[in-house]
Coordinates of C-alpha atoms and ligand atoms in Angstrom, one line a residue:
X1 CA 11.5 -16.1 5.8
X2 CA 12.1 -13.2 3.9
X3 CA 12.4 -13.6 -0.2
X4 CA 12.5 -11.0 -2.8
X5 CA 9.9 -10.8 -5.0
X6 CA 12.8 -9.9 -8.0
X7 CA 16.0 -10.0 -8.7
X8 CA 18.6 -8.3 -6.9
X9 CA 19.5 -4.7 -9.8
X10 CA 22.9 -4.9 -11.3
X11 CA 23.1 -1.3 -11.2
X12 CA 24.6 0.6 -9.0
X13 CA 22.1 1.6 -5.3
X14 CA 22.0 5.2 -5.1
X15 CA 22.1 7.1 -8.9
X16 CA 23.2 10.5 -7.0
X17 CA 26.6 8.9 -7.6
X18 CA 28.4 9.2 -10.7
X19 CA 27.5 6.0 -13.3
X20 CA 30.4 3.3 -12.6
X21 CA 31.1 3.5 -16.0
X22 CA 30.6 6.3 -19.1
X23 CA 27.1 6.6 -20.6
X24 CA 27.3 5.6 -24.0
X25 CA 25.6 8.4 -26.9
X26 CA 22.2 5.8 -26.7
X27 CA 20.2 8.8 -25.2
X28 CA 21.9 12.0 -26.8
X29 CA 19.6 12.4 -29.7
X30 CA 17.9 15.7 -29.4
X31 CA 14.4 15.4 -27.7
X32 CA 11.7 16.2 -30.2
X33 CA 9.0 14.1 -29.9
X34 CA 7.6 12.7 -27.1
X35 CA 4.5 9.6 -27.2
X36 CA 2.2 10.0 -24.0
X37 CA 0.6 6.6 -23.6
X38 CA -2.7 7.1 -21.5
X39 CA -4.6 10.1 -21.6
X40 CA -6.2 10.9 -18.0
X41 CA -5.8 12.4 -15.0
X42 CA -2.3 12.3 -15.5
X43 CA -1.3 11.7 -18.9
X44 CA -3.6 14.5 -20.5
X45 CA -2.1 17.5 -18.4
X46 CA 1.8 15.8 -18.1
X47 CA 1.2 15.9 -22.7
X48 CA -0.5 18.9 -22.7
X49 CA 2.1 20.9 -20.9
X50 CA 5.2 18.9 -23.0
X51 CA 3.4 20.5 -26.1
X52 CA 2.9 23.7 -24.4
X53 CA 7.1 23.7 -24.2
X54 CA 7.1 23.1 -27.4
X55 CA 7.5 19.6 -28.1
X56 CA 5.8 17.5 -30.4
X57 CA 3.5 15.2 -28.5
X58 CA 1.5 12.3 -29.8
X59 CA -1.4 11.5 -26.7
X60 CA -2.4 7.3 -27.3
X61 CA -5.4 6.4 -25.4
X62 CA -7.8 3.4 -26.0
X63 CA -10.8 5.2 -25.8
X64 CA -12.1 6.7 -29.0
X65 CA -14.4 9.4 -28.3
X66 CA -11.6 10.7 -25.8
X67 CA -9.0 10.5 -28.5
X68 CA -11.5 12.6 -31.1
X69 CA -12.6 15.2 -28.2
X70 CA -8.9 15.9 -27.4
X71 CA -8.4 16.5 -31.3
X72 CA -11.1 18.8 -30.8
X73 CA -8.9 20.7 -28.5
X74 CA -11.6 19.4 -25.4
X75 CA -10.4 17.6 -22.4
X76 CA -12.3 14.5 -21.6
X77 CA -11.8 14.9 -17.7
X78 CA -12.1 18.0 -15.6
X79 CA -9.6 20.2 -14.5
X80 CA -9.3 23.8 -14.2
X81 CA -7.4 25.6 -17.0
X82 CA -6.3 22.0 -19.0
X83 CA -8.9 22.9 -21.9
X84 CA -7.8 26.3 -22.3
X85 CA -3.8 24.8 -22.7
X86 CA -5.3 21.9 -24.6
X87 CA -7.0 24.1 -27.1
X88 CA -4.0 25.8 -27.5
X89 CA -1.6 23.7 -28.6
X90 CA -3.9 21.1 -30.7
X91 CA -4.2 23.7 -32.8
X92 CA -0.7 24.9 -32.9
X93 CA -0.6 21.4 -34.3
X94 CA 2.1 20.5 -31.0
X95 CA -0.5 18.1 -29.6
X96 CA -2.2 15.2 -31.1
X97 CA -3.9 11.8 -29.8
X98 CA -4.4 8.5 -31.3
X99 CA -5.4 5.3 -30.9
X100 CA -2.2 3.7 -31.7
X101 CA 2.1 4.6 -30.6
X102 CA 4.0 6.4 -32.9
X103 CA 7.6 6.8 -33.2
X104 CA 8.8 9.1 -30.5
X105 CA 12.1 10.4 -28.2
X106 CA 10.9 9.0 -25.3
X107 CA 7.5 7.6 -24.3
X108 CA 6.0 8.0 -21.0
X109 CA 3.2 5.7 -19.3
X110 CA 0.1 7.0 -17.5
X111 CA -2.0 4.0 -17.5
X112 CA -4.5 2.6 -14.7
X113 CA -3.1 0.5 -11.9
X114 CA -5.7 -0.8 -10.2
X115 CA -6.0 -3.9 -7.6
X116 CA -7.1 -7.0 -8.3
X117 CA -9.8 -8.6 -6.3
X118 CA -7.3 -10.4 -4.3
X119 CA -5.5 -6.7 -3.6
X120 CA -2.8 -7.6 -5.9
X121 CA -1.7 -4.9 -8.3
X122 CA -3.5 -5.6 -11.9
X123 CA -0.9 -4.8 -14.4
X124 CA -2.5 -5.6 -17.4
X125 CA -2.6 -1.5 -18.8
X126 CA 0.8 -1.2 -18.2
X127 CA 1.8 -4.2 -19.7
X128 CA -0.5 -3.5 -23.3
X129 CA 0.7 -0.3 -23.1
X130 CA 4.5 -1.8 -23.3
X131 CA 3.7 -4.1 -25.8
X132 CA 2.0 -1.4 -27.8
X133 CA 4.9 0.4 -28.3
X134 CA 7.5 -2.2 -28.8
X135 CA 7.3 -2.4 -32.1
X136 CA 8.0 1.3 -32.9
X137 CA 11.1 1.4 -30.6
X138 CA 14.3 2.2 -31.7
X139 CA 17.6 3.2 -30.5
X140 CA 18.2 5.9 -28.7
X141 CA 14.6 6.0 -27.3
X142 CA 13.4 6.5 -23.7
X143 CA 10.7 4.0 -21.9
X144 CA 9.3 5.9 -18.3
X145 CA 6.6 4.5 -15.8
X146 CA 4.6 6.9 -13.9
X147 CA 1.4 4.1 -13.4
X148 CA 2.1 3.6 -9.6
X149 CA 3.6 0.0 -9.8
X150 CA 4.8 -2.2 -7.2
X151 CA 8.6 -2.6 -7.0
X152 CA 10.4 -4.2 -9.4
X153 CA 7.6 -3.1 -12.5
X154 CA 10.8 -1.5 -14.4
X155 CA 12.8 -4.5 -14.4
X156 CA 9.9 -6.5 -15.3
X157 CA 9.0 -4.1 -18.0
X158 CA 13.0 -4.5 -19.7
X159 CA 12.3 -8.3 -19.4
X160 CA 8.9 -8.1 -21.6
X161 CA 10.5 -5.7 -23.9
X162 CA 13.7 -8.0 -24.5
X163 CA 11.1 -10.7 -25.2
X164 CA 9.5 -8.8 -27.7
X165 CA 12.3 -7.0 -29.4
X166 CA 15.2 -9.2 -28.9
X167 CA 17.4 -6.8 -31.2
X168 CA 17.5 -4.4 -28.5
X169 CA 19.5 -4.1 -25.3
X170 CA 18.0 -3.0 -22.6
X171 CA 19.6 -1.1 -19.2
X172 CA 18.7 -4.2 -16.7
X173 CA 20.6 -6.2 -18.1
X174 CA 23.3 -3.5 -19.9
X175 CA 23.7 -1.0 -17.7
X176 CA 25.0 2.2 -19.2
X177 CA 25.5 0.0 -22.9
X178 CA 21.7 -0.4 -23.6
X179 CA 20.0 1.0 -26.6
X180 CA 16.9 1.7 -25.2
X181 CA 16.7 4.2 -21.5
X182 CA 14.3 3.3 -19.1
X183 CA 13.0 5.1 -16.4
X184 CA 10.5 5.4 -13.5
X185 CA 9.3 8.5 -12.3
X186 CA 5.9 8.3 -10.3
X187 CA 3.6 11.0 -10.0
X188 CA 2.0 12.9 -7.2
X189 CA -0.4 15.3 -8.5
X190 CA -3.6 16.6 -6.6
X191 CA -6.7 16.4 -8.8
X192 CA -7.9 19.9 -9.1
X193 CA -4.6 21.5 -9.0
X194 CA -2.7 18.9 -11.3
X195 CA -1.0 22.0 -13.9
X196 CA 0.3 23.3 -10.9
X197 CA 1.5 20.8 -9.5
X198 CA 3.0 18.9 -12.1
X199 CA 5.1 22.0 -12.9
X200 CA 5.9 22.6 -8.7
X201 CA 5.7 19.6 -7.1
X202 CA 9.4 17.5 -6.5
X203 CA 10.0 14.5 -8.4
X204 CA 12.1 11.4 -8.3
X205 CA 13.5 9.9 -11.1
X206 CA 14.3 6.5 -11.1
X207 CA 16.5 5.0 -14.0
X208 CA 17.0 1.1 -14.3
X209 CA 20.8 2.8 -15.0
X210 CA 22.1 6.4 -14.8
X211 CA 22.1 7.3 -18.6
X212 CA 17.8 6.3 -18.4
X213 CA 17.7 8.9 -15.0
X214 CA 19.2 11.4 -16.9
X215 CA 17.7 11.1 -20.2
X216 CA 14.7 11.2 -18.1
X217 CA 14.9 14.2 -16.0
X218 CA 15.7 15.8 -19.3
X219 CA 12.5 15.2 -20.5
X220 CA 10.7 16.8 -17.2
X221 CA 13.1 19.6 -16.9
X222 CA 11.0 21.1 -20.5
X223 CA 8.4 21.8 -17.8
X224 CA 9.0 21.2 -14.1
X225 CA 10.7 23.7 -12.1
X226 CA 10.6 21.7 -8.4
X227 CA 13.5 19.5 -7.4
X228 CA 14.1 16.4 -9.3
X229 CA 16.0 13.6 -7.0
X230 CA 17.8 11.0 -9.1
X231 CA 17.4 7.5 -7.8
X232 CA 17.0 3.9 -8.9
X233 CA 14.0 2.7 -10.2
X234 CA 13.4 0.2 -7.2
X235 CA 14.0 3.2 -4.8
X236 CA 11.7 5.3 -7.0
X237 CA 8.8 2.5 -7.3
X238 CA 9.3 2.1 -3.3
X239 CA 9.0 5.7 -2.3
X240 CA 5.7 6.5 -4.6
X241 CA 4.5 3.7 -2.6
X242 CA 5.8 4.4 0.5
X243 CA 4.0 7.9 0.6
X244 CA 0.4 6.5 0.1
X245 CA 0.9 4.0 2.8
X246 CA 2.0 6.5 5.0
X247 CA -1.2 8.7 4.9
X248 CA -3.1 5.2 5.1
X249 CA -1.5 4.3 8.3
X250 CA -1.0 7.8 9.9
X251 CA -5.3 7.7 8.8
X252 CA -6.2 4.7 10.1
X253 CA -4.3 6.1 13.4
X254 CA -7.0 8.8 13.7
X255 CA -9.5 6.8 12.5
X256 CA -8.8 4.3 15.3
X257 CA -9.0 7.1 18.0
X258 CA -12.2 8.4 17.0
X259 CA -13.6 5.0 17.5
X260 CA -12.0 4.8 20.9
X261 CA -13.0 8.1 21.7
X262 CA -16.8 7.5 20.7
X263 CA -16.9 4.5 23.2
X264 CA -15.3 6.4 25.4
X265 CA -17.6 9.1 25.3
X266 CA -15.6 12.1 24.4
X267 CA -15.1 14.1 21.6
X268 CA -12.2 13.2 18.9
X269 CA -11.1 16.0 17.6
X270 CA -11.1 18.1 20.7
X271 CA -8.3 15.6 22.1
X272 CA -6.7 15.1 18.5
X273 CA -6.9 19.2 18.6
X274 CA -5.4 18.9 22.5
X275 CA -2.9 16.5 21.4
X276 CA -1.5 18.5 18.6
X277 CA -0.5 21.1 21.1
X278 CA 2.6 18.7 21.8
X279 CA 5.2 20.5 19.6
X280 CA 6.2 16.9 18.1
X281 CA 2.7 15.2 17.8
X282 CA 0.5 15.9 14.4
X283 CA -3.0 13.9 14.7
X284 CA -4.6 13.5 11.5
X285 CA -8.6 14.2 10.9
X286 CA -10.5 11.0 11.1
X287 CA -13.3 10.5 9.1
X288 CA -15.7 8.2 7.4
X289 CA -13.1 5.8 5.9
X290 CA -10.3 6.4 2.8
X291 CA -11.1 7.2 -0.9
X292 CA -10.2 8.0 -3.9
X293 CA -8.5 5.8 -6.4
X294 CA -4.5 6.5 -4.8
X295 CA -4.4 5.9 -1.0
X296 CA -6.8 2.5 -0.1
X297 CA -5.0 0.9 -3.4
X298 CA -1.2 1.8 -3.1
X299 CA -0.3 0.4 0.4
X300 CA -1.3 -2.8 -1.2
X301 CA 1.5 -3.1 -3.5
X302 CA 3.5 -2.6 -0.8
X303 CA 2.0 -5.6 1.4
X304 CA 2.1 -8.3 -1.9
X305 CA 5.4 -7.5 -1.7
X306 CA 6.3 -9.2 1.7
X307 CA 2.7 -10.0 3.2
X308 CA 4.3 -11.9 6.6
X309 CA 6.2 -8.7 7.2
X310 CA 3.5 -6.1 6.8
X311 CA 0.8 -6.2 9.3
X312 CA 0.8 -2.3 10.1
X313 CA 0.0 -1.5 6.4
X314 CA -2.7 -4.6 6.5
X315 CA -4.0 -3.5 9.8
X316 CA -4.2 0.1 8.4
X317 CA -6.7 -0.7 5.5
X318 CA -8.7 -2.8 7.7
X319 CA -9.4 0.4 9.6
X320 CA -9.8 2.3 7.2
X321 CA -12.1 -0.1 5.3
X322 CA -13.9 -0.9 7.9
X323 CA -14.6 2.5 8.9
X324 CA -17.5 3.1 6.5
X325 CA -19.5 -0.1 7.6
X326 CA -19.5 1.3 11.4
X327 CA -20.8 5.0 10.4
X328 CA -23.7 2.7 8.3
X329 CA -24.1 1.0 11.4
X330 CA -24.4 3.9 13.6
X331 CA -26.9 5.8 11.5
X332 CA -28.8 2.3 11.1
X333 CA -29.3 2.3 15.2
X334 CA -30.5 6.0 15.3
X335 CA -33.2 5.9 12.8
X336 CA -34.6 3.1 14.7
X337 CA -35.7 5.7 17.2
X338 CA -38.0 6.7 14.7
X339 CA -40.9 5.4 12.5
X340 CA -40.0 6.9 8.9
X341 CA -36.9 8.2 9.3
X342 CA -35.7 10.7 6.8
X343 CA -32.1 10.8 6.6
X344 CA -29.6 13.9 5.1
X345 CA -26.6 12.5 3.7
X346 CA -24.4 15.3 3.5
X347 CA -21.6 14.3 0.7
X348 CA -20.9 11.8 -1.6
X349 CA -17.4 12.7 -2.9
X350 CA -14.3 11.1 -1.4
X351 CA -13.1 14.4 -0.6
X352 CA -14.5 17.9 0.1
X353 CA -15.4 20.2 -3.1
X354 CA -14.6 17.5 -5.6
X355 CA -17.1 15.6 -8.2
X356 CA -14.9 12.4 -7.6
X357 CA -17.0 9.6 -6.3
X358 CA -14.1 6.9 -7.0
X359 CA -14.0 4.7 -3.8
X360 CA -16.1 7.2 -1.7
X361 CA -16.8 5.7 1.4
X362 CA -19.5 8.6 1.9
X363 CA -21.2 6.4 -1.3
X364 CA -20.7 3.2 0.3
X365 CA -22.4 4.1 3.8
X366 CA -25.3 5.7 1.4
X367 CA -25.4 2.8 -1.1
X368 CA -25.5 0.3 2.5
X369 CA -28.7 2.3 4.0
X370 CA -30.2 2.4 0.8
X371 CA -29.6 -1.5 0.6
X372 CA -31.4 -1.8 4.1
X373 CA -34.2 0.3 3.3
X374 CA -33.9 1.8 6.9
X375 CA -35.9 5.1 5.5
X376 CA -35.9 8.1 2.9
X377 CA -32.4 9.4 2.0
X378 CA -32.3 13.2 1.0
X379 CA -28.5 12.9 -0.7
X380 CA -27.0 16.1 -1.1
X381 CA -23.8 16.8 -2.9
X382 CA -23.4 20.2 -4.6
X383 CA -20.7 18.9 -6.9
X384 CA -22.9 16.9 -8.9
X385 CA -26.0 16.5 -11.5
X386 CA -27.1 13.1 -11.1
X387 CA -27.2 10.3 -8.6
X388 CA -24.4 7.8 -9.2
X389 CA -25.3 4.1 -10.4
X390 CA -25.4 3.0 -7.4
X391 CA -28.4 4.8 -6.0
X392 CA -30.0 6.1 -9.2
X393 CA -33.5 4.8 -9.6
X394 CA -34.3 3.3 -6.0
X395 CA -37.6 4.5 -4.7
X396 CA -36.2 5.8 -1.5
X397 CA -33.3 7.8 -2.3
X398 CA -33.3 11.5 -3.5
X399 CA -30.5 14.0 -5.3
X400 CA -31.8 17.1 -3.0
X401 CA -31.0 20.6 -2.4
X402 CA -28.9 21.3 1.1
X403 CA -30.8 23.4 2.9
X404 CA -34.1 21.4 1.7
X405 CA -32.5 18.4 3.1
X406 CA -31.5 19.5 6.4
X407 CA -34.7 20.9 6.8
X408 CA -36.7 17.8 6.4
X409 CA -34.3 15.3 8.0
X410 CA -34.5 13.3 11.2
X411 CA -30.8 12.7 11.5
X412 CA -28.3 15.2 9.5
X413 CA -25.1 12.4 8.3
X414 CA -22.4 14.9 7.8
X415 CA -20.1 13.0 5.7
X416 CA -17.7 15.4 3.4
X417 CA -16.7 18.6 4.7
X418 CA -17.2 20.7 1.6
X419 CA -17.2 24.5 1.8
X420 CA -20.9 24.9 0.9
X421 CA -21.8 22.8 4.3
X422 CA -20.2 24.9 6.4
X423 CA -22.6 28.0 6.3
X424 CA -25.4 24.9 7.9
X425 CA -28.2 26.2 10.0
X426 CA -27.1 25.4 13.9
X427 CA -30.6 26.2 15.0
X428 CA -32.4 24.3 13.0
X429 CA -29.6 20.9 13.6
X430 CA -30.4 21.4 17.5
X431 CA -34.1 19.5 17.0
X432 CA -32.1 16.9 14.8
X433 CA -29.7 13.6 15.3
X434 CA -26.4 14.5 13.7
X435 CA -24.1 12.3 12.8
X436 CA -20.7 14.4 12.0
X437 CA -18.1 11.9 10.8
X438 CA -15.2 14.9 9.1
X439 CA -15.5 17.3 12.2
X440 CA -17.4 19.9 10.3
X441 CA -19.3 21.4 13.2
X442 CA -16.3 21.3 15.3
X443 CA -14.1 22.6 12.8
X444 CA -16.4 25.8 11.6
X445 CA -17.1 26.2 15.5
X446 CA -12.9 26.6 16.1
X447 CA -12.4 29.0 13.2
Ligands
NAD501 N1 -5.0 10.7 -10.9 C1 -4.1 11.0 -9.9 O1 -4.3 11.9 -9.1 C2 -2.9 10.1 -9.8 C3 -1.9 10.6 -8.9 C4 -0.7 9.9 -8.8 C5 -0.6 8.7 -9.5 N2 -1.6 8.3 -10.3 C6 -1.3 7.0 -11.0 O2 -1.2 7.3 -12.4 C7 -1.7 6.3 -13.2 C8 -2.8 6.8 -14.2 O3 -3.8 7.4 -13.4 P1 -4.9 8.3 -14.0 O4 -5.7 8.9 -12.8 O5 -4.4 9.2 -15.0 O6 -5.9 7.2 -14.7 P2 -7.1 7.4 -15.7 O7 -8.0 6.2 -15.5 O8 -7.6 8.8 -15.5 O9 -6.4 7.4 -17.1 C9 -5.7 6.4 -17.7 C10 -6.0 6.3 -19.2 O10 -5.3 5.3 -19.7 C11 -6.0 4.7 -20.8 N3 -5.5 3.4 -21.1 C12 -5.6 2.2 -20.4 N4 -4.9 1.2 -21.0 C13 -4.3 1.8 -22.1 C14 -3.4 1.3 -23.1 N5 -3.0 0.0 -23.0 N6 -3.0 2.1 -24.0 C15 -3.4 3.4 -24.0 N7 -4.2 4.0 -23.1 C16 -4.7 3.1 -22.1 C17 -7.4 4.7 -20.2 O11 -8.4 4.6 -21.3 C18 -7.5 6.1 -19.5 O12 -8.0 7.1 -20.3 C19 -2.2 5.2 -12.2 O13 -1.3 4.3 -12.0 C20 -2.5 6.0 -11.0 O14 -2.4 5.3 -9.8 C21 -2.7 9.0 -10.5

């Protein structure tokens, strides 16, 4: 049987209608000051460029040497230009982090969402980082979620707040009367072109009531010029999710095929490239699995929602999950044609020309050779200094040069198609195995 996980919203479905009833002046205090609680990926660029507008932002993280470097006017994460902007406006005095909430306009949430080990949606960040500001709210003030959350996280959120400042009202349960707005508005940045994108890219804006949309796009219209879609919170929670899962599935899809096509015995992406001649069929790549730290954990929150009815998104992570084991696997059965193999792992990073190793399932099939000791591992990834954690200090593993690598290896593991692989030596990979899990070969052959 079906059963929500919430209760059903008292507010009206769609907010592209007019509110049932007149906003009262709770959110028409002039917007000022604006408290950014969680300085990363998102949170650092989304405060940095409400300062560059002009406002006066106060950037809270928990982390204390990334609270003083950002008073330095240094970012803590990479990401092209965000030091330059940072610089600028800490010392224009716009921009300033702490430890601790202040009094602000509105307050917006960038916190970590991860999954529990059970592939349940921790909350825990997002609920500190509400009870961290609760006691500086006042009336008038905004409250907006971008921390992916499962549905319902907004209304939740009200309920916790009303438990811990029971002298204000809140939209969930007042709509268009409350004294504090509440909003969520997911984000959909691309690491690497974040600036950009958080001033381009279309966003939805999903109020627990229509004043809280509003108030909210307010604050995002002082810097983002893409179309903003007003919504309800549950629709807005839904659709951030709903993306992620997509890509998972539509993945896992091409994933699935190259399997099928390798017991087959012919080549994936010349019939994914074949197939996509059909004017309404668009293959994905496949490739060595799903990282990063967005699309293996959001379809999740989708499936705790209603596990009995979502065996596509379940079935999707399992082939995506699964996909790094089988690569492992494969490699593991080629070096056993030799007596001291020497392997070239080609990529670490979860996606081409990035440093980000976060869920990598390049790392995993390297960290599971190197846990069978099947042979030497010549690791190459351009992007960083050091080997990660996971393979640092074991006898048989090496951070090496590419074309050092290729040289010396057995069997070449292409397993990230960064830019700097593509320029490989064809004449030197026809005396080796090569294991070429993104396409690269294929794809620098077609172009
Ligand atoms: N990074 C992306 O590309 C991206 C894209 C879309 C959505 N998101 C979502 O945005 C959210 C934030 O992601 P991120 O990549 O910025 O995470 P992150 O780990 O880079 O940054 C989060 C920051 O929050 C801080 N923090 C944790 N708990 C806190 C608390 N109670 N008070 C103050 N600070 C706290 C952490 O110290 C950390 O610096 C997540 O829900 C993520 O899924 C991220």
């Amino acid at each position: 049987m079906v059963t929500l996980v919430a209760p059903q919203p008292v507010y009206e479905a769609s907010l592209d209608r007019p509110p049932a009833r007149p906003a009262r002046a709770a959110g028409k205090r002039a917007l000022e000051r604006i408290c950014v609680v969680g300085l990363g990926y998102v949170g650092l660029p989304t405060a940095a460029l409400l300062a560059s507008r002009g406002l006066s932002v106060i950037g809270v993280d928990l982390k204390k040497d990334a609270v003083a470097r950002i008073n330095e006017g240094r970012a803590h994460i990479a990401e092209p230009d965000l030091d330059m902007i940072l610089a600028a406006v800490v010392q224009a005095g716009k921009l300033e982090a702490s430890i601790r909430p202040q009094s602000a306009d509105a307050f917006l949430i960038a916190v970590p969402t991860p999954i529990t080990p059970e592939k349940k949606a921790d909350m825990r960040a997002v609920e500190a980082a509400l009870a961290s500001i609760a006691p500086v709210l006042k009336r008038g003030d905004l409250i907006v979620i971008e921390s992916t959350s499962p549905v319902g996280t907004t209304e939740r959120a009200a309920a916790q707040l009303r438990g811990l400042r029971p002298d204000l009202k809140f939209p969930d349960l007042f709509p268009e009367q409350a004294d504090v707005l509440m909003a969520y508005c997911p984000e959909r940045i691309l690491p690497g072109q974040t600036l950009r994108e958080l001033v381009d890219n279309a966003r939805i804006i999903g109020g627990l009531d229509h004043a809280s949309a509003l108030r909210a796009r307010e604050v995002y219209a002082t810097f983002a010029m893409g179309q903003m879609k007003l919504a309800t919170s549950r629709e807005a929670e839904c659709a951030k999710l709903a993306e992620n899962a997509f890509r998972d599935v539509n993945v896992a899809f091409a994933n699935e095929l190259s399997i099928l096509c390798e017991g087959l015995g012919v080549d994936a992406w010349t019939v994914i490239k074949m197939a996509n001649l059909h004017p309404r069929v668009d293959i994905l790549s496949p490739g060595p699995g799903v990282g990063g730290h967005c699309i293996p954990i959001d379809p999740w929150f989708l499936h705790q929602a209603l596990p009995d009815e979502t065996p596509l998104i379940a079935a999707a992570r399992a082939v995506n999950d699964g996909k790094p084991l089988r690569v492992a696997n494969r490699i593991g059965r080629l070096a056993g044609r030799f007596r001291d193999p020497v392997i070239a792992i080609l990529g670490l990073a979860y996606k081409p020309n990035v440093d980000d190793l976060r869920e990598s399932p390049a790392l995993e099939i390297a960290r599971n050779l190197a846990d069978r000791r099947i042979g030497r591992l010549l690791v190459v990834e351009p992007n960083i200094a050091n080997l990660p954690e996971a393979l640092a200090g074991r006898p048989d593993v090496e951070l090496t040069e590419f074309g050092a690598a290729v040289a010396e290896a057995d069997i070449v593991a292409i397993l990230v198609a960064h830019s700097k692989f593509r320029n490989i030596d064809r004449a030197a990979l026809a005396s080796r195995v090569v294991v070429d899990t993104v396409g690269l070969l294929k794809l620098s052959n077609d172009e």
